[in-house]
PDB file of C-alpha atoms in Angstrom:
ATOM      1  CA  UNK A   1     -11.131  -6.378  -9.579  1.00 46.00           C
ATOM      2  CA  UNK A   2     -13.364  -8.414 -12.029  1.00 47.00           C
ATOM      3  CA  UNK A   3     -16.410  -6.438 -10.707  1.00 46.00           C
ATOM      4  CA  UNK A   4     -14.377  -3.113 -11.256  1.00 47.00           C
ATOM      5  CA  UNK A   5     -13.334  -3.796 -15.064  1.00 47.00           C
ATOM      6  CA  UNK A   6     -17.241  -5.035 -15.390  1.00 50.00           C
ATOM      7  CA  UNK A   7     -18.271  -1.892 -14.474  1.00 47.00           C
ATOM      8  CA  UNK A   8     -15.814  -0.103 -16.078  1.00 49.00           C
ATOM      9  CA  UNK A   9     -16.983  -1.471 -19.400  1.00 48.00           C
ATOM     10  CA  UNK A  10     -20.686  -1.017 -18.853  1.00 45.00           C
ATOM     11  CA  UNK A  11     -19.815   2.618 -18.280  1.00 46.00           C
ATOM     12  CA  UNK A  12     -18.437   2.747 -21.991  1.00 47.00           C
ATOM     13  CA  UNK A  13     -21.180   1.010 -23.316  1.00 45.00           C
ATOM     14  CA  UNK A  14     -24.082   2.901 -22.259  1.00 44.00           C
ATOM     15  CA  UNK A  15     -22.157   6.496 -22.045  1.00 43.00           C
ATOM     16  CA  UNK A  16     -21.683   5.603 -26.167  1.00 41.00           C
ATOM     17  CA  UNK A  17     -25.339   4.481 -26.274  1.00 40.00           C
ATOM     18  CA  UNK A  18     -27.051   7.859 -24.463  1.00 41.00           C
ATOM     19  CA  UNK A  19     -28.142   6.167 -21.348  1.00 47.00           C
ATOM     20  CA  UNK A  20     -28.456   8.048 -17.703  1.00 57.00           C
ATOM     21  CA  UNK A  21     -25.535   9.560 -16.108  1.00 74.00           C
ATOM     22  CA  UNK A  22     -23.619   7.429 -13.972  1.00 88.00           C
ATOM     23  CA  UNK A  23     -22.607   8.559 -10.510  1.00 93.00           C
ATOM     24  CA  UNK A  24     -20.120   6.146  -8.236  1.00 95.00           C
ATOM     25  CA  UNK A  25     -20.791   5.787  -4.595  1.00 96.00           C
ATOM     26  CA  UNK A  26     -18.498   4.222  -2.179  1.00 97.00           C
ATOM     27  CA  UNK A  27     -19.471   2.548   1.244  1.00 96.00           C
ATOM     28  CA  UNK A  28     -17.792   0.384   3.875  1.00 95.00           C
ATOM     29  CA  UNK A  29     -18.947  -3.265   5.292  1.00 95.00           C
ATOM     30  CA  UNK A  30     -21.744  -2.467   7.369  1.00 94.00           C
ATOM     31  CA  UNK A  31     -22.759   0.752   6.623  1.00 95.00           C
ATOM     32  CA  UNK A  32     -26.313   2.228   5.408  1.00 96.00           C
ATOM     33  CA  UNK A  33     -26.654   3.733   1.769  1.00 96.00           C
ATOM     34  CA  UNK A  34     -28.928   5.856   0.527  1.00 97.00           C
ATOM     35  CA  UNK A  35     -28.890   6.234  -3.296  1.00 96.00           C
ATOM     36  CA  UNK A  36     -31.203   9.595  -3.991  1.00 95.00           C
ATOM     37  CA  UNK A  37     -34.043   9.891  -6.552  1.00 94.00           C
ATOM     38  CA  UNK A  38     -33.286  13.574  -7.259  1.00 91.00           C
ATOM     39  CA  UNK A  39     -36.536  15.006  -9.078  1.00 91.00           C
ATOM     40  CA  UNK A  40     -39.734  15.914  -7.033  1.00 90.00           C
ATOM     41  CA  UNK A  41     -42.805  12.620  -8.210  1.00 90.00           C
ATOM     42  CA  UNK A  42     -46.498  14.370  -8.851  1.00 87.00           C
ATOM     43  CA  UNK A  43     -48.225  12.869  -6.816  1.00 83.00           C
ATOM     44  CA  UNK A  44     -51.462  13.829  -7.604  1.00 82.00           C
ATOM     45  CA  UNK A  45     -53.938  11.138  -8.750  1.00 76.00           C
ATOM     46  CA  UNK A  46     -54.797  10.379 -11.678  1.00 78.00           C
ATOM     47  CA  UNK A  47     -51.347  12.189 -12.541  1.00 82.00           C
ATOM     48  CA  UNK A  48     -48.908  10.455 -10.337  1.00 89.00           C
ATOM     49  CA  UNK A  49     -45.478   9.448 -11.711  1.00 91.00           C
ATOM     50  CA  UNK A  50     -44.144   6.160 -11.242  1.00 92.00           C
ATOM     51  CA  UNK A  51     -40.906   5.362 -11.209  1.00 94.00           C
ATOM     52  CA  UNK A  52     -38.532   2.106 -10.848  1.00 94.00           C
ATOM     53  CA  UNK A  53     -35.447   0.796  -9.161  1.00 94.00           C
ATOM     54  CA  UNK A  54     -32.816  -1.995 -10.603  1.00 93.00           C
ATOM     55  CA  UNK A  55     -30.163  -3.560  -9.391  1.00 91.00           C
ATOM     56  CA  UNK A  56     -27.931  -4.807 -12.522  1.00 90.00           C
ATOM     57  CA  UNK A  57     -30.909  -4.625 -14.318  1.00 86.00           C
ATOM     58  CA  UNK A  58     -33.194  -6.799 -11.557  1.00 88.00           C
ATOM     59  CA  UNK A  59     -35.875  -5.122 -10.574  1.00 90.00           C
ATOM     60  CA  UNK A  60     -36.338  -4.211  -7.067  1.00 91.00           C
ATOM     61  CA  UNK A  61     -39.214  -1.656  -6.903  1.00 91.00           C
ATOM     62  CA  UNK A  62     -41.922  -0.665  -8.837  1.00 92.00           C
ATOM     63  CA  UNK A  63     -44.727   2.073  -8.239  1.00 90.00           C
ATOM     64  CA  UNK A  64     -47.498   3.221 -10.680  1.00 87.00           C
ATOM     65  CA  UNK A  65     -51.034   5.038 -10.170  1.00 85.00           C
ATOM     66  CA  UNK A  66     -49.078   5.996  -6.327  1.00 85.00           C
ATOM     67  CA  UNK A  67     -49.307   2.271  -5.754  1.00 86.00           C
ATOM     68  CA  UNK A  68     -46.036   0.819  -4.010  1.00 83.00           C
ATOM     69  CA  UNK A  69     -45.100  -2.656  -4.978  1.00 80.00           C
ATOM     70  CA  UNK A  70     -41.847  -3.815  -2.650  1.00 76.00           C
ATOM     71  CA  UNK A  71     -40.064  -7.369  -4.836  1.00 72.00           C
ATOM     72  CA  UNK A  72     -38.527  -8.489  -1.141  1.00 66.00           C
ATOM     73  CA  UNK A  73     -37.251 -11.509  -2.997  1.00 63.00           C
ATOM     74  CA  UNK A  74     -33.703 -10.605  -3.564  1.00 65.00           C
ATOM     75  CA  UNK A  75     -30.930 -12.590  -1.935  1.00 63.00           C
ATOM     76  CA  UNK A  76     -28.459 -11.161   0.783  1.00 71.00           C
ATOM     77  CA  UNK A  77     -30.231  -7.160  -0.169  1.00 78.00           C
ATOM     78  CA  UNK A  78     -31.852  -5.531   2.730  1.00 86.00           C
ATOM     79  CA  UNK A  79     -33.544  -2.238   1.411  1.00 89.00           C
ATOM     80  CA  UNK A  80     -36.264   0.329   1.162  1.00 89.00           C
ATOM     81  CA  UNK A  81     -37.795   2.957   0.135  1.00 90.00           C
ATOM     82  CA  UNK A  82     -38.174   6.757   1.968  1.00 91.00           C
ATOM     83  CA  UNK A  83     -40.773   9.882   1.321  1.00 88.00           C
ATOM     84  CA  UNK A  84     -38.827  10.773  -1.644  1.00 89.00           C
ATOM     85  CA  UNK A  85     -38.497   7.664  -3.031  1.00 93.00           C
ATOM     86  CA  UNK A  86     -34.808   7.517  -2.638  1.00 95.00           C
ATOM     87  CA  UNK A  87     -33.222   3.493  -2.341  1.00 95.00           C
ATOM     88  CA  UNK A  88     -32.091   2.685   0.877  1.00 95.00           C
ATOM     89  CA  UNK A  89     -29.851   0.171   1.146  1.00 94.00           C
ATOM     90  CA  UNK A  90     -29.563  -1.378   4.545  1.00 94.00           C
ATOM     91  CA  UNK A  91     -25.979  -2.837   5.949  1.00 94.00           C
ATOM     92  CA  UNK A  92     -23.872  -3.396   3.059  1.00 94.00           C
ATOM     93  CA  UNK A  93     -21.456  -5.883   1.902  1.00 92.00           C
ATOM     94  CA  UNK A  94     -19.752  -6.700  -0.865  1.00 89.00           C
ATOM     95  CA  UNK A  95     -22.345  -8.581  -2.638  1.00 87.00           C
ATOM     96  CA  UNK A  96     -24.598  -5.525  -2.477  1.00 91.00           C
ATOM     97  CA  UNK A  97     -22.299  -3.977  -5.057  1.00 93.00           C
ATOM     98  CA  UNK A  98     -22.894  -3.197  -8.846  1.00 93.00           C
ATOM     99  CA  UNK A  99     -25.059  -0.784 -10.512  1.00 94.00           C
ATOM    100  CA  UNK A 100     -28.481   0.555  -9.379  1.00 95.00           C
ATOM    101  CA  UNK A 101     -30.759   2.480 -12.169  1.00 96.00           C
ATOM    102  CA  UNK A 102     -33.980   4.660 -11.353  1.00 96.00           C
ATOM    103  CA  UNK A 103     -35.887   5.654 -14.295  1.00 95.00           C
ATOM    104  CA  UNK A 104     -38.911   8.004 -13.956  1.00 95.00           C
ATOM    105  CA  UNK A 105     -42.170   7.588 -15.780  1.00 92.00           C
ATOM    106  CA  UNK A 106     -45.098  10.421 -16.118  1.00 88.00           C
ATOM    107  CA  UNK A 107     -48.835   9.501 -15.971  1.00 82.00           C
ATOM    108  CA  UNK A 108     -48.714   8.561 -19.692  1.00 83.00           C
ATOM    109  CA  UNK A 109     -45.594   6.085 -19.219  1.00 83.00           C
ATOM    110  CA  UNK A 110     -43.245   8.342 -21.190  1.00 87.00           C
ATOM    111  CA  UNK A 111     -39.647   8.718 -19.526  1.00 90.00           C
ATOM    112  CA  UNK A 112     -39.145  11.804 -17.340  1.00 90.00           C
ATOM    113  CA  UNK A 113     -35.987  11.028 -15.652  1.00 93.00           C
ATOM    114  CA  UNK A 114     -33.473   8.322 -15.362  1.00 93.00           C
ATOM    115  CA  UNK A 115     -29.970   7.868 -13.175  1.00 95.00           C
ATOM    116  CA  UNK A 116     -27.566   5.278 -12.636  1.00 96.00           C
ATOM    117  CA  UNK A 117     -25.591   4.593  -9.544  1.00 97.00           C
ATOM    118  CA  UNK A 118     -21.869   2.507  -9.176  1.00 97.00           C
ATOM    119  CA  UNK A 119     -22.237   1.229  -5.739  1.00 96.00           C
ATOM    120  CA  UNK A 120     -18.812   0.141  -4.486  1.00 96.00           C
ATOM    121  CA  UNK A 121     -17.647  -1.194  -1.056  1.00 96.00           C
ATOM    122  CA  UNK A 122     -14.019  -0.866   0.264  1.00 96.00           C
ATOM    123  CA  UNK A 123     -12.968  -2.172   3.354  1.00 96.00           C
ATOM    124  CA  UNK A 124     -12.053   0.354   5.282  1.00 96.00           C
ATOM    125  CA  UNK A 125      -7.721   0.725   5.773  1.00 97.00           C
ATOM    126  CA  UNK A 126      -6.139  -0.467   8.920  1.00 97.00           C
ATOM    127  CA  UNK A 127      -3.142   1.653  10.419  1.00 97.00           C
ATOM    128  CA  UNK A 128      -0.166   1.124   8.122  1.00 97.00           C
ATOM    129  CA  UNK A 129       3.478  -0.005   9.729  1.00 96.00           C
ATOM    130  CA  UNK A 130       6.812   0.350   7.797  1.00 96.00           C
ATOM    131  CA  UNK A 131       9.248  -2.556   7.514  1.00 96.00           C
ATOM    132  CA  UNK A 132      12.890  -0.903   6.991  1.00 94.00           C
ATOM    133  CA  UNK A 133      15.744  -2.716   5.686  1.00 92.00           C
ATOM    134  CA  UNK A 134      19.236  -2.036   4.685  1.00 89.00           C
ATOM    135  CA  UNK A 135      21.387  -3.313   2.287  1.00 85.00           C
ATOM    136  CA  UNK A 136      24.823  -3.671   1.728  1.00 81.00           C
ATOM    137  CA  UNK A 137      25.244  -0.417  -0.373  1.00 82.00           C
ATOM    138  CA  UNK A 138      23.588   1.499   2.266  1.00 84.00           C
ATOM    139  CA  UNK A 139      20.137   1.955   0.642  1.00 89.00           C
ATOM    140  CA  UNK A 140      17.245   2.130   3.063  1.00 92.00           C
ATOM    141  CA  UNK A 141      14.385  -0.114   1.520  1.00 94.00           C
ATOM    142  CA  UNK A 142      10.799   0.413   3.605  1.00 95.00           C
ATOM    143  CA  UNK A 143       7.288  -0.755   3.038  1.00 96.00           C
ATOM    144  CA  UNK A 144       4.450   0.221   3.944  1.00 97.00           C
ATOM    145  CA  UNK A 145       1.884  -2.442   5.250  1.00 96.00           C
ATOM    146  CA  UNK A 146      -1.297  -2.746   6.055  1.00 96.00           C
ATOM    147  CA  UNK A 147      -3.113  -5.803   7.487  1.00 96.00           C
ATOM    148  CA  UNK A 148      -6.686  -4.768   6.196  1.00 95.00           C
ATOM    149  CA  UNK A 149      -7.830  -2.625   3.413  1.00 95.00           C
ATOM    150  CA  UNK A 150      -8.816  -2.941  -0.405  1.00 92.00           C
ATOM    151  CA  UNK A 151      -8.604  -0.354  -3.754  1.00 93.00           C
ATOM    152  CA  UNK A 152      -5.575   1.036  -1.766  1.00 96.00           C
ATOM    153  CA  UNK A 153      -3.598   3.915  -2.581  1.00 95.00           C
ATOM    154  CA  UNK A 154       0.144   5.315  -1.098  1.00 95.00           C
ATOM    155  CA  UNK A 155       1.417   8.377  -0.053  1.00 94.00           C
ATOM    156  CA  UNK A 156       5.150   9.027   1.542  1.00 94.00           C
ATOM    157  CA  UNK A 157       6.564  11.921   3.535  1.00 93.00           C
ATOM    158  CA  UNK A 158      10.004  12.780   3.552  1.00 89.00           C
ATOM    159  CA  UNK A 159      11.102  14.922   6.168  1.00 85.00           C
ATOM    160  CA  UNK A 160       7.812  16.700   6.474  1.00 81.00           C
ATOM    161  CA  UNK A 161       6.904  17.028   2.832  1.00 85.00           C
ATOM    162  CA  UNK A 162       5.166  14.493   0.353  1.00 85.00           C
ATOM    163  CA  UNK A 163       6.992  13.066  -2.336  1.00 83.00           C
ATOM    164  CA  UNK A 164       6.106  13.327  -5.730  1.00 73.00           C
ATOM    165  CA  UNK A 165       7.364  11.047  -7.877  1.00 67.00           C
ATOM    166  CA  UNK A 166      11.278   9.560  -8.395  1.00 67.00           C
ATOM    167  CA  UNK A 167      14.240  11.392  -7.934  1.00 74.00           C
ATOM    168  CA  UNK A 168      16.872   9.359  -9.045  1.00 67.00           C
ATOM    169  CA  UNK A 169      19.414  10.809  -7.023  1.00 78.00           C
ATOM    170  CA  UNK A 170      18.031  10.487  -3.786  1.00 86.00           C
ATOM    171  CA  UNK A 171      14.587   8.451  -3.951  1.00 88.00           C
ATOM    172  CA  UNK A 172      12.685   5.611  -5.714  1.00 89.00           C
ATOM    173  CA  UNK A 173       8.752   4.900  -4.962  1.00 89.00           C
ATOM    174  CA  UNK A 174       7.249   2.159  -6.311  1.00 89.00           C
ATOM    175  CA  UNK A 175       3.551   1.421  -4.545  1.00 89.00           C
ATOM    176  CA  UNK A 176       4.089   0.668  -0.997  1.00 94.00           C
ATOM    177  CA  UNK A 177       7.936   0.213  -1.641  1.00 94.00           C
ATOM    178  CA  UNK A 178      10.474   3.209  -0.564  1.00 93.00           C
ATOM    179  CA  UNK A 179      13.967   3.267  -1.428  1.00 93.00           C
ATOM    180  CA  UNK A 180      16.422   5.653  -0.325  1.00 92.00           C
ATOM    181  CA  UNK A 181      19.957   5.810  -1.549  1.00 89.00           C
ATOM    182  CA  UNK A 182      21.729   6.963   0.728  1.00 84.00           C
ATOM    183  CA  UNK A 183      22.289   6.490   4.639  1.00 80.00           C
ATOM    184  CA  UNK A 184      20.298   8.927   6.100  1.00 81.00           C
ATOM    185  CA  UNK A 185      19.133  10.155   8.604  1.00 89.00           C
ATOM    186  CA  UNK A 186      15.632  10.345   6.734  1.00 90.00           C
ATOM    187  CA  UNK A 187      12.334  11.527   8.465  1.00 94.00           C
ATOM    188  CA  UNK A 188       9.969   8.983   6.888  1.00 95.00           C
ATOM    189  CA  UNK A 189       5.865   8.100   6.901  1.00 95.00           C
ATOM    190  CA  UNK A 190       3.705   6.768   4.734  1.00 95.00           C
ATOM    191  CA  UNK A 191      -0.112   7.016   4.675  1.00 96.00           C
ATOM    192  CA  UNK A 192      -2.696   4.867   2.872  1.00 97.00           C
ATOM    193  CA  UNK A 193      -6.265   5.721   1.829  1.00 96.00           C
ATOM    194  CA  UNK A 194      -9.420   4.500  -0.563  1.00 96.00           C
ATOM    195  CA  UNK A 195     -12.495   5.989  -0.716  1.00 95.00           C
ATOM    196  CA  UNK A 196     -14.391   5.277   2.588  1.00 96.00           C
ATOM    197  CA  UNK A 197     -10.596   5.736   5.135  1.00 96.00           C
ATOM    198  CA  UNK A 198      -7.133   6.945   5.687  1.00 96.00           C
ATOM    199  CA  UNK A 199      -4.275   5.940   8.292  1.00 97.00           C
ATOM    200  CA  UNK A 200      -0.901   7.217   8.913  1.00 96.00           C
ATOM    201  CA  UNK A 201       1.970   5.453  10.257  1.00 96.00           C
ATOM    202  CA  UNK A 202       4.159   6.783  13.223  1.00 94.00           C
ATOM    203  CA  UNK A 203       7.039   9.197  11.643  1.00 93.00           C
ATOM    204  CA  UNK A 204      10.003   7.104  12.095  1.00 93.00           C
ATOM    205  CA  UNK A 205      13.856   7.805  12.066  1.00 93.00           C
ATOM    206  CA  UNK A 206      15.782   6.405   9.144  1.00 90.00           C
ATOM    207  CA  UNK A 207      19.506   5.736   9.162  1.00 89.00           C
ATOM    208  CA  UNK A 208      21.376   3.038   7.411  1.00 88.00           C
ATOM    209  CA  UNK A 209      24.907   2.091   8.604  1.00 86.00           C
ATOM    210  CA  UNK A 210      27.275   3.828   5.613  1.00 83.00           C
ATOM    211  CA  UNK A 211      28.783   0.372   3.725  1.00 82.00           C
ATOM    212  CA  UNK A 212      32.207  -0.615   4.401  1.00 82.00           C
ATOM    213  CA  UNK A 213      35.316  -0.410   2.437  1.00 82.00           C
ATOM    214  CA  UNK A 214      37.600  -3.158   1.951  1.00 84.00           C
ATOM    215  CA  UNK A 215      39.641  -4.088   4.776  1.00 85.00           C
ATOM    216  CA  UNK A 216      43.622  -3.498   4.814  1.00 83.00           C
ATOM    217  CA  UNK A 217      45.989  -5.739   6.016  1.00 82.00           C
ATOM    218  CA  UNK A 218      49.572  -4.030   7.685  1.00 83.00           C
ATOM    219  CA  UNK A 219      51.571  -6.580   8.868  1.00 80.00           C
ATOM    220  CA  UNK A 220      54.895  -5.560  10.690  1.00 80.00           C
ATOM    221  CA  UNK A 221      57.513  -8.787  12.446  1.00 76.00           C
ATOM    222  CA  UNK A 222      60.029  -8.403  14.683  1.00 73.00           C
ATOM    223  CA  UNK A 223      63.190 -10.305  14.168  1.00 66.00           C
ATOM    224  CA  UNK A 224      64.542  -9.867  17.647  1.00 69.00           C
ATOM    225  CA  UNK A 225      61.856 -10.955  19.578  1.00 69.00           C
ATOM    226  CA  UNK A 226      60.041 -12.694  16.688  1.00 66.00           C
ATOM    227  CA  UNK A 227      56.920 -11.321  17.090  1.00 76.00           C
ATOM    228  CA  UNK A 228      54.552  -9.329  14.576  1.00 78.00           C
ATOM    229  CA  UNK A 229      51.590  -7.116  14.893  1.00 83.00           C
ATOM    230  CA  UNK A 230      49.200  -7.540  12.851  1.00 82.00           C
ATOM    231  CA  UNK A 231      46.314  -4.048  12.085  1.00 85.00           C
ATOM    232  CA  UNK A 232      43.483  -4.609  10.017  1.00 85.00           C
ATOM    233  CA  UNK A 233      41.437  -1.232   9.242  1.00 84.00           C
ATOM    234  CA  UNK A 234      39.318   0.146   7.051  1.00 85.00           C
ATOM    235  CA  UNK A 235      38.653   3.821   5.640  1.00 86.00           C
ATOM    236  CA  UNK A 236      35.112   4.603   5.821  1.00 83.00           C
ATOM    237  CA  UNK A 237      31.874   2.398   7.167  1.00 82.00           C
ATOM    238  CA  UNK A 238      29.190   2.731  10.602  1.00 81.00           C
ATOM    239  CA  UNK A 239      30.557   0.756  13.366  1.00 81.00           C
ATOM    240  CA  UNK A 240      33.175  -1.693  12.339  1.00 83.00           C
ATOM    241  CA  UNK A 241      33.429  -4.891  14.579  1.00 83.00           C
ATOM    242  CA  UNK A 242      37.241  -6.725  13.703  1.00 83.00           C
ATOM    243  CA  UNK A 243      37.859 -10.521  13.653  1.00 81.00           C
ATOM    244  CA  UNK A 244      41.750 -11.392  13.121  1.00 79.00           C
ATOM    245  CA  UNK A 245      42.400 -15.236  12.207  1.00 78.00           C
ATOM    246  CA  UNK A 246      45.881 -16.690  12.965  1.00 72.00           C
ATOM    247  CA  UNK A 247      46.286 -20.010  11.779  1.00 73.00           C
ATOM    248  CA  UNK A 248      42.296 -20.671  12.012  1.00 75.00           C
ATOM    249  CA  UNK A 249      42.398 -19.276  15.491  1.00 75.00           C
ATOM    250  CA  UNK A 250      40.216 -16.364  15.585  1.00 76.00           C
ATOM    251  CA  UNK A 251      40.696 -12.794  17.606  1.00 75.00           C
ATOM    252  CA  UNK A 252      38.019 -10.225  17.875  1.00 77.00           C
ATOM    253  CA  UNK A 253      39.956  -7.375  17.860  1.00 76.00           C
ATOM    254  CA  UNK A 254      41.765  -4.766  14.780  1.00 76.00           C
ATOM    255  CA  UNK A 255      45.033  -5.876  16.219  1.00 77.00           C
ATOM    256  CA  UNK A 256      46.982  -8.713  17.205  1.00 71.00           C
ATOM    257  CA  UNK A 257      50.288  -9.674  17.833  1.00 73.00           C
ATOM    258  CA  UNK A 258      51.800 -13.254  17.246  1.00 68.00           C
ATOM    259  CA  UNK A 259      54.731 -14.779  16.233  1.00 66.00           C
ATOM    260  CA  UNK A 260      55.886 -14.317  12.947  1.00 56.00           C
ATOM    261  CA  UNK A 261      55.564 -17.360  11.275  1.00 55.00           C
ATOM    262  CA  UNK A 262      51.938 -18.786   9.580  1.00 53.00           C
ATOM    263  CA  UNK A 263      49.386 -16.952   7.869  1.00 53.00           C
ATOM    264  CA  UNK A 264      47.088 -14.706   8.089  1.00 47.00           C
ATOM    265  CA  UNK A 265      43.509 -13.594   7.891  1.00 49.00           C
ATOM    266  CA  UNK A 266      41.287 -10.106   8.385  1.00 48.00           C
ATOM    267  CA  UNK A 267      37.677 -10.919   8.666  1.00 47.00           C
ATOM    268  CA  UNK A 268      35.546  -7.428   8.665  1.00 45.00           C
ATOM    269  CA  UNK A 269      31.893  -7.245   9.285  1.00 45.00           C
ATOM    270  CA  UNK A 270      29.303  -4.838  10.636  1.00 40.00           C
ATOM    271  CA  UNK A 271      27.382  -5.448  13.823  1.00 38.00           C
ATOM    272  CA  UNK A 272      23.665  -5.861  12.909  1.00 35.00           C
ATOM    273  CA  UNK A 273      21.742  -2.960  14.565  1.00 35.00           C
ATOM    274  CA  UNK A 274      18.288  -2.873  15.004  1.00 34.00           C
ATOM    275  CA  UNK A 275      17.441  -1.618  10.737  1.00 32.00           C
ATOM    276  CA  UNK A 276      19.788  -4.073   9.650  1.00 30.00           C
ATOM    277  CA  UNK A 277      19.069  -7.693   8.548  1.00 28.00           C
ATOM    278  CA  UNK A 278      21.923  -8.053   5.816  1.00 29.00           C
ATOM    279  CA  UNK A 279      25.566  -7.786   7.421  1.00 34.00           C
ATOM    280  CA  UNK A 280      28.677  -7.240   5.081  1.00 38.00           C
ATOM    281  CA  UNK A 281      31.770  -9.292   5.593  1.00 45.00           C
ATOM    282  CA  UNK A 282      34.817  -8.970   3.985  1.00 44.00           C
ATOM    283  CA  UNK A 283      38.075 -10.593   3.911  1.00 47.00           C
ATOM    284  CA  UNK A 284      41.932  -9.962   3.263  1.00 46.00           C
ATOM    285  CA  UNK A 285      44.945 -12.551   3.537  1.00 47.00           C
ATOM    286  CA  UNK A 286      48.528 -12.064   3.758  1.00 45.00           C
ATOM    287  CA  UNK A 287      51.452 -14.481   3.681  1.00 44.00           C
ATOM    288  CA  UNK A 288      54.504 -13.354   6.417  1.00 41.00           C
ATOM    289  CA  UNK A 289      57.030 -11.135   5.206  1.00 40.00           C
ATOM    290  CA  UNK A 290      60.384 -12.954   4.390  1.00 39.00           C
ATOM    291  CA  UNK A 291      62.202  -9.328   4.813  1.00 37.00           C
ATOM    292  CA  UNK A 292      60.723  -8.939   8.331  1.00 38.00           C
ATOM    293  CA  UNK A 293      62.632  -6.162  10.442  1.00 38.00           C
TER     294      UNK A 293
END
């Protein structure tokens, strides 16, 4: 990041100043680079053009009068030269990054041509997974992940189609964070890319249990028998699992009859499916009716 803003700035500087053009080139770990001179040399002696080649303003290589001289003395930077006098740089890493200038010189040492490359070196983007999660209002929250990968950028698919943007409604994106808000079912996938790869994740299946209501006691005694039955319910929410407590004894059931003396609790929650780590419980209380019929 410190390298990029370093760069960034020596762009401004020398853009303001009149220097070369600047052209970026990007490169993964390990691979060969060839940074092109592109005007033809003369060649012809006593007229032969020499030309130079920096790297962040060390030089490298030097030729006059068609004379090669090769400065091998530069630390961890494997390169040479080719017919047309292009740079090539030989299994690169990140310390091979920065700037490289070639400036062009006629017979009389007067400038001809000069150029200025931003080397850059991204490591290349693994294959992205999503972690899904769902919270207790139903929202589907997913990330996309990758274990290897730098300079990265995000994409997501909804249901076949990349999303632009927010839509406050149904979507928020924020990097390599999805949220949906509402329960699905959502056809999701995310991709990730720099400048030297791009992966895609599987297209996975979204669906978020819908969030439960409160629950809702209905407690009816029998003075006969004295019994009582005891239904604890809810309107709306995925998969409801029941836990009735009598008296700190607890039932796993909607329904349960008893005596009809004590107290009484409804415990609610969801099960936890697969997308779910958060579970929702809620709880109602009742004393027994003194009007039982």
């Amino acid at each position: 990041m410190i390298l990029l803003l370093a760069i960034a700035i020596w762009i401004l500087i020398t853009s303001a100043q009149g220097y070369s053009p600047v052209s970026e080139v990007f490169a993964e770990p390990g691979a060969d680079v060839v940074l092109p001179l592109e005007v033809t040399l003369t060649r012809n002696k006593p007229k032969c053009d020499g030309y130079e080649w920096r790297q962040n303003d060390i030089l490298l290589v030097r030729e006059r009068n068609c004379t090669l001289i090769k400065y091998i003395n530069r630390r961890h930077l494997t390169y040479n030269i080719n017919q047309n006098a292009s740079l090539v740089l030989y299994s690169v890493t990140r310390e091979h990054a920065g700037y490289y200038t070639v400036q062009v010189f006629n017979s009389n040492r007067s400038s001809k041509y000069s150029k200025t490359f931003i080397l850059l070196v991204q490591d290349p983007v693994s294959v992205p997974d999503m972690n899904i999660t769902c919270d207790i209002s139903g929202s589907a929250v997913i990330r996309c992940e990758v274990q290897n990968g730098t300079d990265l950028l995000y994409n997501w698919a909804l249901n076949g189609d990349t999303m632009q943007g927010n839509n406050r409604s149904q979507w928020s994106v924020s990097v390599n964070k999805l949220v949906l808000f509402s329960p699905g079912p959502w056809n999701i996938s995310c991709s990730v890319r720099n400048r030297v790869s791009e992966r895609h994740s599987n297209l996975t299946t979204v669906m978020c249990p819908e969030p439960l209501s409160e629950p809702v006691l209905n407690v009816t005694c029998n003075k006969k028998d004295g019994s009582a039955v005891i239904v604890c319910s809810v309107k709306k929410g995925t998969d409801p699992k029941f836990s009735l407590v009598w008296n700190g004894l607890s039932n796993n059931s909607s329904v349960i009859f008893i005596p009809c003396t004590g107290q009484w609790k409804c415990h609610l929650h969801w099960a936890k499916p697969s997308l779910v780590q958060k579970h929702t419980q809620m709880s109602a209380f009742v004393q027994a009716l003194d009007n039982a019929v």
